[in-house]
mmCIF file of C-alpha atoms in Angstrom:
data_model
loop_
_atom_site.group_PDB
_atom_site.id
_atom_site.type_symbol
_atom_site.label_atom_id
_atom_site.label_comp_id
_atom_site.label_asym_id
_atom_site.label_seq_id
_atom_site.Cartn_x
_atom_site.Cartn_y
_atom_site.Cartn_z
ATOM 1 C CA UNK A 1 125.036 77.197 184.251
ATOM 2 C CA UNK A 2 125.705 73.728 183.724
ATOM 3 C CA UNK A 3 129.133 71.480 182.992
ATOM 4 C CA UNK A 4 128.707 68.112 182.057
ATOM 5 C CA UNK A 5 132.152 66.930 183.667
ATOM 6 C CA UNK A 6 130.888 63.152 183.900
ATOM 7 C CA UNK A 7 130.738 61.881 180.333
ATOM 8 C CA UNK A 8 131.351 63.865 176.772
ATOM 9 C CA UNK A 9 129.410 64.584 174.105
ATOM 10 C CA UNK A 10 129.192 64.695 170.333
ATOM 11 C CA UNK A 11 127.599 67.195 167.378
ATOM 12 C CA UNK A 12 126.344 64.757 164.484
ATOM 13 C CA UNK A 13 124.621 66.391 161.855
ATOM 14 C CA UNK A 14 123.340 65.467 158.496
ATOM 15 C CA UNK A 15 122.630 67.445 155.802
ATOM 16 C CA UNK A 16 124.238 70.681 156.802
ATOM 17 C CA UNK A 17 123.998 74.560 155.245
ATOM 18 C CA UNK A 18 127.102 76.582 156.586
ATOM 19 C CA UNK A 19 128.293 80.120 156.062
ATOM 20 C CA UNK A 20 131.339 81.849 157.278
ATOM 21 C CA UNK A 21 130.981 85.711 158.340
ATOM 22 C CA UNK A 22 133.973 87.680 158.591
ATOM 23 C CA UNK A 23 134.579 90.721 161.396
ATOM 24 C CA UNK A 24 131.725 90.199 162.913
ATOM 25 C CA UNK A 25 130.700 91.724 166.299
ATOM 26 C CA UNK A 26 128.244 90.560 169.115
ATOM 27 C CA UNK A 27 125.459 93.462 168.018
ATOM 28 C CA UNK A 28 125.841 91.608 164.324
ATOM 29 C CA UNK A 29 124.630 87.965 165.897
ATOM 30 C CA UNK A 30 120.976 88.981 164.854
ATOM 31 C CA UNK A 31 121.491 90.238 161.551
ATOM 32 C CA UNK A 32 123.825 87.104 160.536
ATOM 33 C CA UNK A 33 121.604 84.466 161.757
ATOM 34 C CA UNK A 34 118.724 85.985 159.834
ATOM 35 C CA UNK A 35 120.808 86.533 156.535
ATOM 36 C CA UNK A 36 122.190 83.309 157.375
ATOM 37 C CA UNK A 37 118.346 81.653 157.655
ATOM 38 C CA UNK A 38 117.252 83.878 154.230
ATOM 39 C CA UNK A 39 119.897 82.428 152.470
ATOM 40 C CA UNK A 40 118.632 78.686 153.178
ATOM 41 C CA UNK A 41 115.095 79.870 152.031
ATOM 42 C CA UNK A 42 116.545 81.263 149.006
ATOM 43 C CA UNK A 43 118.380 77.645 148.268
ATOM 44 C CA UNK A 44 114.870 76.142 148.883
ATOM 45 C CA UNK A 45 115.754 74.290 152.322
ATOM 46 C CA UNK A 46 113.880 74.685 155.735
ATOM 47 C CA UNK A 47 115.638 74.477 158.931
ATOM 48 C CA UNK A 48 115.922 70.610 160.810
ATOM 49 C CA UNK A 49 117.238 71.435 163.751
ATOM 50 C CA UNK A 50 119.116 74.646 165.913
ATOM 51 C CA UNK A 51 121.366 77.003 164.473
ATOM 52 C CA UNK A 52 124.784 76.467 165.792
ATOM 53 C CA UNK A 53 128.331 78.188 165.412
ATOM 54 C CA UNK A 54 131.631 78.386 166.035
ATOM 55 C CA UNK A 55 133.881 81.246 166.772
ATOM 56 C CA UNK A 56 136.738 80.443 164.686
ATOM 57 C CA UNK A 57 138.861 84.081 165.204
ATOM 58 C CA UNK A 58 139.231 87.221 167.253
ATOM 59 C CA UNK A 59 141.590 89.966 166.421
ATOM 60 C CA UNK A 60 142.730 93.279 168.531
ATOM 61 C CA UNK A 61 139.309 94.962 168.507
ATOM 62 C CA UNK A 62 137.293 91.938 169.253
ATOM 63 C CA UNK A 63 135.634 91.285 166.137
ATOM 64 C CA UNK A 64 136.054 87.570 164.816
ATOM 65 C CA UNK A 65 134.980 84.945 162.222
ATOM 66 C CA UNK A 66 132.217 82.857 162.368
ATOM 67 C CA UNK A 67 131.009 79.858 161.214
ATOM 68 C CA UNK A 68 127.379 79.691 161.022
ATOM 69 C CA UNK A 69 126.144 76.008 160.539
ATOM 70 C CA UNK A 70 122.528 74.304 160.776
ATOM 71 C CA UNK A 71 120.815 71.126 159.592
ATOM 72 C CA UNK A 72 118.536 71.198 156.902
ATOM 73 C CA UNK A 73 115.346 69.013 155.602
ATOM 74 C CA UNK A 74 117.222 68.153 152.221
ATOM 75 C CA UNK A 75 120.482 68.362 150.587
ATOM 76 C CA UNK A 76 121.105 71.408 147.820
ATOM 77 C CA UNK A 77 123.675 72.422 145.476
ATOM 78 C CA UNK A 78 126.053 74.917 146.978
ATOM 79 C CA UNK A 79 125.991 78.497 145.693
ATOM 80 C CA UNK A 80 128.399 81.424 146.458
ATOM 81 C CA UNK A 81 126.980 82.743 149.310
ATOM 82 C CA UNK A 82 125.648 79.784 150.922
ATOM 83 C CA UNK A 83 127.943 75.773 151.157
ATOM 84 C CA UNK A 84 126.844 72.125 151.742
ATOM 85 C CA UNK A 85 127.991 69.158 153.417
ATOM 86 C CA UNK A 86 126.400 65.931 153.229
ATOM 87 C CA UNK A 87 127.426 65.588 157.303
ATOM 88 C CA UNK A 88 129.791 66.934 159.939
ATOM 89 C CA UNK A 89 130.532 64.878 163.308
ATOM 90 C CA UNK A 90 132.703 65.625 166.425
ATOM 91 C CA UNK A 91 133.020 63.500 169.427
ATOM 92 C CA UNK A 92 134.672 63.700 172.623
ATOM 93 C CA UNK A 93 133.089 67.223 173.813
ATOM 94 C CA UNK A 94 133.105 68.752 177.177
ATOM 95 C CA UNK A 95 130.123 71.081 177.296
ATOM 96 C CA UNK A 96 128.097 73.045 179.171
ATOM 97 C CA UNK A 97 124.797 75.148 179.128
ATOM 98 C CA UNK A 98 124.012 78.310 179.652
ATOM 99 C CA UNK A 99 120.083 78.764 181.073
ATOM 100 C CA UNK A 100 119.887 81.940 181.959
ATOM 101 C CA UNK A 101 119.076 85.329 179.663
ATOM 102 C CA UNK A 102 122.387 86.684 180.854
ATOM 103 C CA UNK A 103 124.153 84.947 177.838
ATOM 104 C CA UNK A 104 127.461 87.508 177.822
ATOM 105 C CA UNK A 105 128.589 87.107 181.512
ATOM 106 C CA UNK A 106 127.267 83.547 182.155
ATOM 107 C CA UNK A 107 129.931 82.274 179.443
ATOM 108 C CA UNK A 108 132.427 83.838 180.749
ATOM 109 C CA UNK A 109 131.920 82.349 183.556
ATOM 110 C CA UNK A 110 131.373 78.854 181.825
ATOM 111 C CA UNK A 111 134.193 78.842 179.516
ATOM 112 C CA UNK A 112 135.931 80.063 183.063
ATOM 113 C CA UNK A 113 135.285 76.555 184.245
ATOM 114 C CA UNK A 114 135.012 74.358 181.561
ATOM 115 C CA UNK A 115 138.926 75.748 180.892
ATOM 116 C CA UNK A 116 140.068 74.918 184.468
ATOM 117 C CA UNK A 117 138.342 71.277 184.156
ATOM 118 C CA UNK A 118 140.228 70.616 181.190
ATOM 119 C CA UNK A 119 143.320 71.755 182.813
ATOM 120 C CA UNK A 120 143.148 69.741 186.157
ATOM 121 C CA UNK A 121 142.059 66.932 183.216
ATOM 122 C CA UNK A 122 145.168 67.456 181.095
ATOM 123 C CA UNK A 123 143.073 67.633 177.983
ATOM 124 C CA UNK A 124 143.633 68.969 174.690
ATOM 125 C CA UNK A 125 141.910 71.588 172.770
ATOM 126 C CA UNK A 126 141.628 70.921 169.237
ATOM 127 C CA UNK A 127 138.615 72.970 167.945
ATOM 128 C CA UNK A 128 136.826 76.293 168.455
ATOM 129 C CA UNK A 129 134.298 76.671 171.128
ATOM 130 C CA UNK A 130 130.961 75.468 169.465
ATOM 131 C CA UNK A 131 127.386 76.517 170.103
ATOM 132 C CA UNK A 132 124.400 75.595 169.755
ATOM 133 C CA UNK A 133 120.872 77.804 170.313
ATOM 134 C CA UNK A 134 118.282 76.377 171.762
ATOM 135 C CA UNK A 135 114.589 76.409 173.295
ATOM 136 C CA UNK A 136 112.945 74.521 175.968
ATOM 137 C CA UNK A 137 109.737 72.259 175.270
ATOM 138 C CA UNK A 138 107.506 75.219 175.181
ATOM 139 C CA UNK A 139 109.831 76.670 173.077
ATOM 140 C CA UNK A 140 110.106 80.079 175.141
ATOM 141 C CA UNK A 141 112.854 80.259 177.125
ATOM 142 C CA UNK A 142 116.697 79.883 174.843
ATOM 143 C CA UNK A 143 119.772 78.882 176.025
ATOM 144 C CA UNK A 144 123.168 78.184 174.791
ATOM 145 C CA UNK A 145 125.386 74.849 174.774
ATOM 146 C CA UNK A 146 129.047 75.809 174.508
ATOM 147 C CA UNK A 147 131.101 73.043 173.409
ATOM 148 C CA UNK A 148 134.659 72.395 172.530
ATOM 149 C CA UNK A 149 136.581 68.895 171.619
ATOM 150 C CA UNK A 150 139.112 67.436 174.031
ATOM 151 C CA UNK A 151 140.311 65.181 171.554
ATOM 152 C CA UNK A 152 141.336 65.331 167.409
ATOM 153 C CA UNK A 153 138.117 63.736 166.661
ATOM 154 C CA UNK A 154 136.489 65.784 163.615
ATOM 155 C CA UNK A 155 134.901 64.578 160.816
ATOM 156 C CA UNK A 156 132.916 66.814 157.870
ATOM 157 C CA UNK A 157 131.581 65.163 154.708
ATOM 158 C CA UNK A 158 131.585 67.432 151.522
#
């Protein structure tokens, strides 16, 4: 596991599909990101980069909203099952990866410290924790960037 605690970072997309999936649990990841990539071939759109998400609520039982999101090759006309915006930005992001195949307990243990840097920091949360999936050059091996804002700095373009 890795925290960038020297500099911050920034999502900038362009051209993004999103989807928001209520109650969802972790054994449901698969099955969302799959309806979630159907649904872009349906529109007629091919992926342009990783398939990210935030975890925008948790209730009692520990299921929770999420807000699937990914680039695309081309813009499309929203539908009812799948939305559009032209771009989405955030800036000012402490993150950190994950680069093991223990995902569950190595961000725990991540968010564990990324939280008490931000404390000791005095800096603000102002989003959900972001992340983003991704592969190495050999594209075999995935990890996870978790990111969250430290300042009010989002932007999305409809």
């Amino acid at each position: 596991m890795i925290v960038n605690k020297h500099s911050y970072s920034s999502i900038r997309l362009k051209n993004v599909a999103y989807k928001l999936f209520l109650d969802i649990t972790t054994e449901d990841y698969k099955v969302i990101f799959d309806q979630f990539l159907a649904l872009c071939k349906d529109v007629g759109v091919s992926s342009a980069g990783p398939i990210n998400f935030a975890v925008t609520q948790v209730d009692l039982q520990k299921r929770f909203n999420i807000e699937v999101f990914m680039t695309v090759d081309r813009a499309f006309r929203p539908t009812k099952d799948l939305n559009f915006r032209t771009y989405f930005c955030i800036d000012m992001l402490l993150h950190g990866r994950i680069t093991s195949n223990n995902f569950v307990d190595d961000e725990i243990v991540l968010l564990e410290e990324m939280n008490r840097f931000a404390k000791e920091n005095k800096l603000t949360f102002a989003s959900p924790y972001y992340h983003t999936f991704k592969t190495d050059r050999k594209s075999e091996k995935g990890w996870i960037c978790l990111l969250y804002t430290s300042s009010e700095t989002t932007r999305t373009g409809r």
